[in-house]
Amino acid sequence: MTTKTKKTTPVEKKLISLADIVIQAADRSKDPTFQIPIRALSNVSFNERKGLIEMGSKKQERSFFNVGMAKKFMQTVLVADALSELQRADLTTSLREIYYRTKHTIRDSHENTFDTQDESDPVIEDLEVSLAALREELHVRAENSGSIVGPVVFGDDGDRVDCAKLGKGGYSVPSIVEPEYLEIRRCTADFVLLVEKGTQWNRLSEDKFWRRYNCVLLTGNGQPPRGVRRLARRLHEEYKLPVYVLVDNDPWGYYIYSVIKQGSINLAFESQRMAIPKAKFMGLSSADPERYELPRNVGIKLNDKDIARAKELMNYEWFKKPAWQAEIKRMLASGLKYELDALANKDFQYLTKKYLPRKLKEKDWLD
């Protein structure tokens, strides 16, 4: 009986090409060197036409014979080898398991290849951008840290998941949500509401807000992980659903919204597949405390870090719109920031019964 030979995947070929660099350099008695794109503000630009943050062409060299780079070079090769192993076995694994798979003590020394996961995670990101392959395509997943509820049905590993019939806890969003792993079988919602905080998502789910307003409720419990952002993008693209973002009224909430809308600086190479340029900022805005008569005593005084971050945001190209400049200046002038939780000062169900219904009716959002 003939055994079928497994084809080498395009991603595996890219990983093998890194090994080829080392081998070819050794054959020529040269210093093996990788070119790694720089993932920093200095190497990104804002494409106003597309509404996306895009990565530039600046790169840094990572070579083996350079004492300052030798360890990072070795770490890159180790992680690439582990990722190749995943491709050959057609398995997925976690960021944590990659760390342990590649961690060992170098023979005849007390030097570890990796001391903490904070060292291995950035190497994976370096490989993503260098190979133009998303982490999901490298078969690496993060812990599930998002939830979804509403009129949407998924196919997950052959199982039918109806997010309207899972109770108020909803469905845990996987970190890999590409079509080959998660099928969207049906969605009859009118829009997606992406909520920063799990506590507010819980309130909305418990009050069945999604049913009364026929929407999908999605949360990433803070800065949304890739799976949540990618799923929101898929619902927006495949079902033409508007995406509204609900965050705290502070510089960190503003930035979370911008990451969802334009993409992030660190992962600018993924913007084309992750960002949602038409996403709208639903609130909490700096005008809302006055508009909804929130007392000043539920506000929190801006600290030096908040103020510095707000001023930094004002200098980003994607926050240069007059409406956003006015929004941030208003917050700074008030000296206060407000959490979504502060709406409970009015009533426990104020968010679901008053605040959001009025926002939707008046189309009160920022673009």
C-alpha positions in Angstrom: 0.0 0.0 0.0 1.4 3.4 -1.0 1.8 6.0 1.8 0.9 9.5 0.8 3.7 12.0 1.3 2.4 15.1 3.1 2.9 18.2 1.1 5.1 21.0 2.4 2.9 23.9 3.3 3.7 27.5 2.1 4.3 28.5 5.7 6.6 25.6 6.3 8.6 26.5 3.1 9.0 30.0 4.5 10.3 28.6 7.8 12.7 26.3 5.9 14.1 29.3 4.1 15.4 30.6 7.4 17.4 27.4 7.9 18.7 27.8 4.3 20.1 31.2 5.2 22.1 29.6 8.0 23.3 26.7 5.9 24.3 28.8 2.9 26.2 31.3 5.1 28.0 28.4 6.8 29.0 27.0 3.4 30.5 30.4 2.4 32.1 30.9 5.8 29.9 34.0 6.2 28.0 35.5 9.2 24.4 34.2 9.1 22.1 37.2 9.2 18.3 37.7 9.2 16.5 40.9 8.2 13.8 41.6 10.7 11.3 44.5 10.0 11.2 47.1 12.8 7.9 47.0 14.8 7.8 50.5 16.2 6.2 53.9 15.6 9.3 55.0 13.7 8.4 52.4 11.0 4.7 52.8 10.6 2.6 55.3 8.7 -1.1 56.1 8.5 -2.7 55.4 5.2 -5.6 57.9 5.3 -7.3 56.6 2.2 -7.5 53.1 3.6 -7.9 54.2 7.2 -5.1 51.8 8.3 -1.8 51.9 10.1 0.8 50.3 7.7 4.3 49.0 8.4 7.2 50.7 6.6 10.3 49.1 5.0 12.8 49.7 7.7 14.6 46.6 8.9 17.2 45.6 11.5 19.8 42.9 11.0 20.0 40.0 13.4 23.4 38.2 13.0 25.0 35.2 14.7 28.6 36.6 14.9 27.5 39.8 16.6 28.0 39.3 20.4 25.0 41.6 21.2 22.7 39.7 18.8 23.9 36.1 19.0 21.4 35.1 21.7 18.5 36.7 19.9 19.6 35.0 16.6 19.8 31.6 18.3 16.3 32.2 19.9 14.9 33.0 16.5 16.2 29.8 15.0 15.0 27.7 17.9 11.4 29.1 17.7 11.4 28.7 13.9 12.4 25.1 14.3 9.6 24.5 16.8 7.1 26.2 14.4 8.3 24.0 11.5 7.7 20.9 13.7 4.1 22.1 14.2 3.6 22.5 10.4 4.9 19.0 9.7 2.7 17.4 12.4 -0.3 19.6 11.4 -0.8 20.5 15.1 -1.6 23.8 16.9 -0.1 24.8 20.2 -0.1 27.7 22.6 2.3 30.5 23.1 3.1 29.0 26.5 4.0 25.6 25.1 6.3 27.2 22.5 8.2 28.8 25.4 8.6 25.5 27.2 9.4 23.6 24.0 12.3 25.9 23.2 13.5 26.4 26.8 16.7 24.6 27.9 20.0 25.2 29.5 23.0 25.4 27.1 25.4 22.6 27.7 28.3 23.4 30.0 26.9 26.7 31.1 24.2 28.2 33.3 22.7 30.1 30.3 19.1 29.4 29.4 17.8 29.7 25.9 14.8 31.6 27.3 14.3 32.8 30.9 10.7 33.9 30.6 7.9 33.8 28.1 8.3 37.6 27.6 11.4 36.7 25.5 9.8 34.0 23.3 6.5 35.8 22.5 8.3 38.8 20.7 10.3 36.3 18.7 7.1 34.7 17.3 5.9 38.2 16.4 9.3 38.9 14.6 8.8 35.7 12.6 5.2 36.6 11.7 6.2 39.9 10.2 9.4 38.5 8.6 7.6 35.7 6.9 4.4 37.6 6.2 2.5 34.8 8.0 0.0 35.4 10.8 0.5 33.6 14.1 -2.6 31.6 13.3 -1.0 30.4 10.1 2.1 29.4 12.2 -0.4 27.2 14.2 0.2 29.1 17.4 -2.8 30.1 19.6 -3.2 32.2 22.7 -5.6 31.5 25.6 -9.2 32.2 24.9 -10.0 35.6 26.4 -13.2 36.8 24.7 -16.9 36.1 24.8 -19.7 36.4 22.3 -23.5 36.2 22.5 -26.3 36.9 20.0 -27.9 35.7 16.8 -24.9 34.0 15.3 -24.3 30.3 14.6 -20.8 28.9 14.3 -19.4 25.6 13.1 -16.5 24.7 15.5 -14.6 21.4 14.7 -17.8 19.8 13.4 -20.0 21.1 16.3 -22.9 23.5 15.8 -22.6 26.5 18.2 -25.7 28.7 18.5 -24.7 31.8 20.4 -28.3 32.7 21.1 -28.8 29.5 23.1 -25.8 29.4 25.4 -27.1 31.4 28.4 -25.8 34.7 29.6 -22.2 33.4 29.6 -22.1 33.1 25.8 -19.4 31.3 23.8 -15.7 31.6 24.5 -14.0 33.1 21.4 -11.1 31.0 20.2 -7.8 32.6 19.5 -7.8 31.1 16.0 -11.0 32.1 14.2 -9.9 31.7 10.5 -12.6 30.1 8.3 -10.8 26.7 8.2 -11.1 26.6 12.0 -14.3 28.5 12.7 -17.2 28.6 10.2 -19.8 31.3 10.5 -22.9 29.4 9.4 -25.5 32.1 10.0 -25.8 35.6 11.4 -29.0 37.6 11.5 -27.7 40.5 13.7 -28.0 44.2 12.7 -24.7 45.3 14.2 -21.8 44.2 16.4 -21.2 45.9 19.8 -17.6 45.4 20.9 -17.4 46.1 24.6 -14.1 46.8 26.4 -15.0 45.4 29.8 -16.3 42.0 30.6 -18.3 43.4 33.5 -20.3 45.6 31.1 -20.6 42.8 28.6 -22.1 40.7 31.4 -24.6 43.4 32.2 -25.6 43.7 28.5 -25.9 39.9 28.2 -27.8 39.4 31.4 -30.3 42.1 30.4 -30.6 40.4 27.0 -29.7 43.7 25.2 -28.6 41.7 22.2 -32.2 40.3 21.8 -34.0 43.6 22.1 -31.6 45.3 19.7 -30.8 42.3 17.5 -27.0 42.6 17.8 -23.9 40.6 18.5 -22.3 41.3 21.9 -18.5 40.8 21.8 -15.8 41.5 24.4 -12.1 40.9 24.7 -12.0 41.8 28.5 -9.7 44.8 28.0 -7.5 45.3 25.0 -9.2 42.8 22.6 -7.0 39.8 21.6 -6.5 38.9 18.0 -9.2 36.3 17.9 -11.8 38.8 19.0 -10.6 41.5 16.6 -10.4 39.1 13.7 -13.9 37.7 14.5 -15.3 41.3 14.6 -13.6 41.9 11.2 -15.1 38.8 9.7 -18.6 39.6 10.9 -18.1 43.1 9.5 -16.8 41.9 6.1 -18.8 38.8 5.5 -22.2 40.1 6.9 -21.7 43.8 6.3 -22.4 44.6 10.0 -21.6 48.0 11.5 -19.2 47.7 14.4 -19.7 50.0 17.4 -17.0 50.1 20.2 -17.9 50.8 23.8 -14.9 51.7 26.1 -14.1 53.7 29.2 -13.6 57.5 28.8 -9.8 57.6 29.3 -6.7 57.6 27.0 -6.5 53.8 27.3 -10.1 53.4 26.1 -9.4 55.7 23.2 -6.4 53.7 22.2 -8.3 50.4 22.4 -10.8 51.9 19.9 -8.0 53.0 17.6 -6.4 49.6 17.6 -9.8 48.1 16.6 -10.3 50.7 13.9 -6.8 51.4 12.4 -4.7 48.5 13.8 -1.8 48.7 16.3 1.7 50.0 15.9 3.3 46.8 17.1 1.3 44.6 14.7 0.9 47.1 11.8 1.8 44.2 9.4 -1.6 42.6 10.3 -3.8 45.7 9.8 -5.1 44.5 6.4 -6.7 41.5 8.1 -7.4 42.8 11.6 -8.5 46.5 11.5 -12.0 47.7 10.9 -11.7 51.3 9.4 -15.4 51.9 9.5 -15.8 51.0 13.3 -17.5 53.8 15.3 -16.7 55.0 18.8 -20.0 54.6 20.8 -18.6 56.0 24.0 -18.1 56.7 26.8 -17.1 60.1 25.5 -15.9 63.1 27.4 -19.2 64.9 26.6 -21.3 62.2 28.2 -20.9 63.1 31.9 -22.7 66.4 31.2 -25.1 65.0 28.7 -26.2 62.2 31.0 -25.8 64.2 34.2 -23.2 62.1 35.8 -21.9 63.7 39.0 -18.3 64.8 39.1 -17.7 62.6 42.2 -17.9 59.4 40.1 -15.1 60.7 37.8 -11.5 59.7 38.6 -8.8 62.4 38.6 -6.4 62.1 35.6 -2.9 61.2 36.8 0.3 62.3 35.2 0.5 59.1 33.2 -3.1 59.6 31.8 -2.3 63.2 30.8 1.0 62.2 29.1 -0.7 59.4 27.2 -3.6 61.6 26.1 -1.2 64.2 24.7 0.7 61.4 22.9 -2.5 60.2 21.3 -3.2 63.8 20.0 0.0 63.6 18.0 -0.9 60.4 16.2 -2.0 61.0 12.7 -5.1 58.9 13.1 -6.3 61.1 16.0 -5.8 64.4 14.1 -9.5 64.7 13.1 -11.1 67.8 14.6 -13.7 65.8 16.4 -11.1 63.6 18.1 -8.9 66.6 19.0 -11.9 68.2 20.7 -12.8 64.9 22.4 -9.4 64.5 24.0 -9.0 68.2 24.9 -12.4 68.2 26.6 -11.3 65.2 28.8 -8.0 67.0 29.6 -9.8 70.2 30.5 -12.2 68.4 32.8 -9.3 66.8 34.6 -11.4 63.6 35.0 -11.8 60.2 33.4 -14.9 58.1 33.7 -15.3 54.3 33.7 -18.4 52.7 32.1 -19.1 51.3 35.5 -19.9 54.9 36.7 -23.2 54.7 34.8 -24.4 52.4 37.6 -24.5 55.6 39.8 -27.7 56.4 37.9 -29.1 52.8 37.9 -27.8 49.3 37.6 -29.5 49.0 34.2 -28.8 52.5 33.0 -26.3 51.3 30.4 -28.8 48.9 28.8 -32.1 50.8 29.4 -31.1 54.4 28.9 -27.5 55.1 27.7 -27.1 52.8 24.8 -30.7 53.1 23.5 -30.3 56.8 23.3 -26.9 56.6 21.7 -28.3 54.3 19.0 -31.4 56.4 18.4 -29.4 59.6 18.1 -26.5 58.0 16.2 -24.3 59.6 18.8 -20.8 58.2 18.0 -17.4 59.3 16.8 -15.7 58.1 13.7 
